[in-house]
Coordinates of C-alpha atoms and ligand atoms in Angstrom, one line a residue:
M1 CA 3.8 -0.6 14.8
V2 CA 2.7 3.3 14.0
L3 CA 0.1 4.6 16.7
V4 CA -2.9 6.4 15.4
A5 CA -4.4 9.6 17.2
P6 CA -7.8 10.7 16.0
S7 CA -8.4 14.6 16.5
I8 CA -11.5 15.3 17.9
L9 CA -11.4 18.5 15.9
S10 CA -13.5 17.1 13.3
A11 CA -15.8 15.5 16.0
D12 CA -19.5 16.0 16.7
F13 CA -19.2 18.5 19.3
A14 CA -22.9 17.9 20.3
R15 CA -21.5 13.9 21.1
L16 CA -18.6 14.5 22.2
G17 CA -18.5 11.5 24.6
Q18 CA -19.9 9.4 22.4
E19 CA -17.2 9.9 19.7
V20 CA -14.3 9.4 21.6
R21 CA -15.9 6.3 22.9
A22 CA -16.6 5.1 19.4
L23 CA -12.5 6.0 18.5
E24 CA -11.7 4.2 21.1
K25 CA -13.7 1.1 20.0
A26 CA -12.7 1.6 16.6
G27 CA -8.6 0.8 17.4
A28 CA -7.6 4.5 18.2
D29 CA -4.2 4.8 20.0
L30 CA -4.6 8.2 21.7
I31 CA -7.1 10.9 21.7
H32 CA -5.3 14.3 20.3
I33 CA -7.3 17.2 21.7
D34 CA -6.7 20.6 19.7
V35 CA -6.7 23.6 22.0
M36 CA -6.9 27.0 19.9
D37 CA -6.6 30.3 21.7
G38 CA -7.6 32.5 18.7
H39 CA -4.3 34.3 19.1
F40 CA -1.5 32.1 18.2
V41 CA -3.8 30.5 15.6
P42 CA -6.5 32.4 14.0
N43 CA -9.1 29.7 15.2
L44 CA -10.8 28.8 18.8
T45 CA -11.8 25.5 20.2
F46 CA -12.4 24.5 23.8
G47 CA -10.8 24.7 27.2
A48 CA -9.9 22.5 29.8
G49 CA -13.7 21.9 31.2
V50 CA -14.3 19.9 28.0
V51 CA -11.2 17.6 28.6
R52 CA -12.6 16.9 32.2
D53 CA -15.8 16.1 30.9
I54 CA -14.9 13.7 28.2
R55 CA -12.4 12.5 30.6
P56 CA -14.5 9.5 31.7
C57 CA -15.6 8.0 28.3
T58 CA -12.5 6.7 27.7
D59 CA -9.3 4.6 28.8
L60 CA -7.3 6.0 26.0
P61 CA -4.3 8.5 26.6
F62 CA -5.2 12.2 26.0
D63 CA -2.7 13.8 23.9
V64 CA -3.3 17.7 24.3
H65 CA -1.9 19.9 21.6
L66 CA -2.0 23.6 22.9
M67 CA -1.9 26.2 20.2
M68 CA -1.9 29.1 22.7
T69 CA 0.5 32.1 23.0
N70 CA 0.4 31.5 26.8
P71 CA 0.5 28.1 27.6
A72 CA 2.0 28.4 30.9
D73 CA -1.4 29.8 32.3
F74 CA -3.4 26.9 31.1
I75 CA -1.0 23.9 31.6
P76 CA -2.2 23.3 35.2
A77 CA -5.6 23.3 34.1
F78 CA -5.2 21.0 31.6
A79 CA -3.3 18.7 33.7
A80 CA -5.8 18.5 36.3
A81 CA -8.6 17.9 33.3
G82 CA -6.8 14.5 32.5
A83 CA -4.1 15.2 30.0
D84 CA -1.5 12.6 29.7
C85 CA 0.8 14.2 27.0
I86 CA 0.9 18.2 26.9
T87 CA 2.4 19.9 23.8
V88 CA 3.6 23.1 23.5
H89 CA 4.4 25.1 20.3
L90 CA 8.0 26.1 20.5
E91 CA 7.2 29.1 18.5
C92 CA 4.6 30.4 21.3
G93 CA 6.9 33.0 22.8
Q94 CA 7.0 31.7 26.3
N95 CA 10.5 30.2 27.8
M96 CA 10.7 26.3 26.5
A97 CA 12.8 25.6 29.7
D98 CA 10.0 26.8 32.2
L99 CA 7.4 25.1 30.1
I100 CA 8.8 21.6 30.2
A101 CA 9.6 21.9 33.8
L102 CA 6.1 22.7 34.6
I103 CA 4.5 20.1 32.7
K104 CA 6.7 17.7 34.3
K105 CA 6.3 19.2 37.7
E106 CA 2.5 18.4 36.9
G107 CA 3.7 14.8 36.2
K108 CA 2.7 14.5 32.3
R109 CA 5.0 14.0 29.3
V110 CA 6.3 16.6 27.3
G111 CA 5.8 17.4 23.6
I112 CA 7.0 20.4 21.8
S113 CA 5.5 21.5 18.2
V114 CA 6.7 22.9 15.0
R115 CA 5.1 25.1 12.6
P116 CA 5.8 23.9 8.9
G117 CA 8.4 27.0 8.7
T118 CA 10.4 26.4 12.1
K119 CA 14.1 25.2 11.7
M120 CA 13.9 21.5 12.9
S121 CA 17.7 22.3 14.2
D122 CA 15.9 24.8 16.7
L123 CA 14.7 21.8 18.5
I124 CA 18.1 20.2 19.3
P125 CA 18.5 22.0 22.7
W126 CA 15.1 20.5 24.0
L127 CA 15.4 16.7 22.8
P128 CA 17.0 15.5 25.7
M129 CA 14.3 16.8 28.2
I130 CA 11.4 15.7 25.8
D131 CA 9.4 12.6 25.0
L132 CA 7.6 13.9 21.7
V133 CA 7.8 16.1 18.8
L134 CA 4.7 17.2 17.0
V135 CA 5.6 18.0 13.4
M136 CA 3.2 20.4 12.0
A137 CA 2.5 19.1 8.2
V138 CA 0.2 22.2 7.8
E139 CA -0.3 25.7 9.3
P140 CA -1.9 25.0 12.6
G141 CA -5.5 26.2 13.0
F142 CA -7.8 24.0 11.0
G143 CA -9.0 20.6 10.0
G144 CA -8.9 19.4 6.4
Q145 CA -6.0 21.5 5.1
A146 CA -3.9 19.8 2.4
F147 CA -0.3 17.9 3.5
Q148 CA 2.7 19.6 2.9
Q149 CA 5.1 17.1 1.4
E150 CA 8.1 19.0 2.7
A151 CA 6.9 17.3 6.4
I152 CA 8.4 14.0 5.1
A153 CA 11.9 15.3 5.0
R154 CA 11.5 16.9 8.1
I155 CA 10.4 13.9 9.8
A156 CA 13.5 12.2 8.5
T157 CA 15.8 15.0 9.7
L158 CA 14.4 15.0 13.1
K159 CA 14.5 11.1 13.0
E160 CA 18.4 11.6 12.5
L161 CA 18.6 14.4 15.3
I162 CA 17.1 12.5 17.7
G163 CA 19.2 9.6 17.3
R164 CA 18.9 7.0 20.5
K165 CA 17.2 9.5 22.7
P166 CA 13.7 8.3 23.3
V167 CA 11.8 10.8 21.9
Q168 CA 8.6 10.0 19.9
I169 CA 8.0 11.9 16.3
S170 CA 4.1 12.6 15.8
V171 CA 2.8 14.1 12.4
D172 CA -0.3 16.3 12.4
G173 CA -2.2 17.8 9.4
G174 CA -3.2 16.3 6.4
I175 CA -3.0 12.7 7.3
N176 CA -4.8 10.2 5.2
D177 CA -4.2 6.9 3.6
V178 CA -2.4 8.4 0.7
T179 CA 0.0 10.3 3.2
A180 CA 0.5 8.4 5.9
P181 CA 3.0 5.5 4.6
A182 CA 5.5 7.8 3.4
C183 CA 5.4 9.5 7.2
V184 CA 5.8 6.1 8.9
L185 CA 9.0 5.3 6.2
A186 CA 10.4 8.7 7.2
G187 CA 10.1 7.9 10.8
A188 CA 6.7 9.0 12.2
D189 CA 5.9 7.0 15.6
I190 CA 2.2 8.5 15.6
L191 CA -0.3 9.7 13.0
V192 CA -2.6 12.5 14.1
A193 CA -5.7 12.6 11.9
G194 CA -8.7 14.3 12.3
S195 CA -11.1 14.8 9.0
Y196 CA -9.9 11.6 7.4
I197 CA -10.9 9.5 10.4
L198 CA -14.3 11.1 11.4
G199 CA -15.1 11.8 8.0
H200 CA -14.9 8.3 7.1
K201 CA -17.4 5.7 8.7
P202 CA -16.7 3.3 10.2
Y203 CA -13.8 5.1 12.1
A204 CA -12.1 1.2 12.4
R205 CA -11.7 1.1 8.5
A206 CA -9.8 4.7 8.4
I207 CA -7.4 3.8 11.5
A208 CA -6.6 0.4 10.0
A209 CA -5.7 2.1 6.7
L210 CA -3.6 4.3 8.6
K211 CA -2.1 1.4 10.2
G212 CA -1.5 0.0 6.9
K213 CA -3.8 -2.9 7.9
A214 CA -6.8 -2.1 5.5
Ligands
DX5_1 C1 -4.6 21.4 13.0 C2 -4.6 20.7 14.4 C3 -4.9 19.0 13.5 C4 -6.2 18.9 12.9 C5 -5.7 17.8 11.7 O1 -4.0 22.8 13.8 O2 -3.7 20.6 15.2 O3 -4.7 18.2 14.9 O4 -6.9 18.8 13.5 O5 -7.3 17.8 11.1 P1 -6.5 17.1 9.7 O6 -6.3 15.6 10.1 O7 -8.1 17.3 9.3 O8 -5.6 17.7 8.7
ZN2 ZN1 -3.1 19.1 16.6

């Protein structure tokens, strides 16, 4: 069964704790937390203090997506704030081996994300060392963008590269009831969705639709 990770980027920040509780109640499997630094992407969101403050609101794992040029400076803070999986971008410019070691040292699961233009084969050296690949189906930075169809073939390619290694495939950007089934068919284990879930009340119906249960 595919897992659904609602992105709180599309939540009502004035009621963030309640939103997280509502997402858990609606059947979410993980909470996806988009951290943007205004450099790696042209947008800003929030830091580790927000993650710490919503941590008591749910038992669900926190899937923290760091869209930053200097994740090494912030990984310990996000780990301490309650992240369960920390995902860095392959294109961030920092040394991947060091970042993987740092996340593991904090005892957290390791994810690497790739922008739509990055070759999947660039992930090969890292696949034996990580837990998850986050395939971007839009340019990171904003919620509500249209799904790029090329992501389907990229997921299938990644699935082949992973083979029997225990690496999950997550897909992020433009996920809705129409785009989700092809992602799952191609091999996605986790669907990240912001505007589709948070923009459609009740959340339980949107989450069930992504799981193919509606
Ligand atoms: C984009 C973020 C996504 C985003 C997805 O930069 O990484 O997690 O919130 O939003 P939707 O589902 O609206 O495309
Ligand atoms: Zn994300």
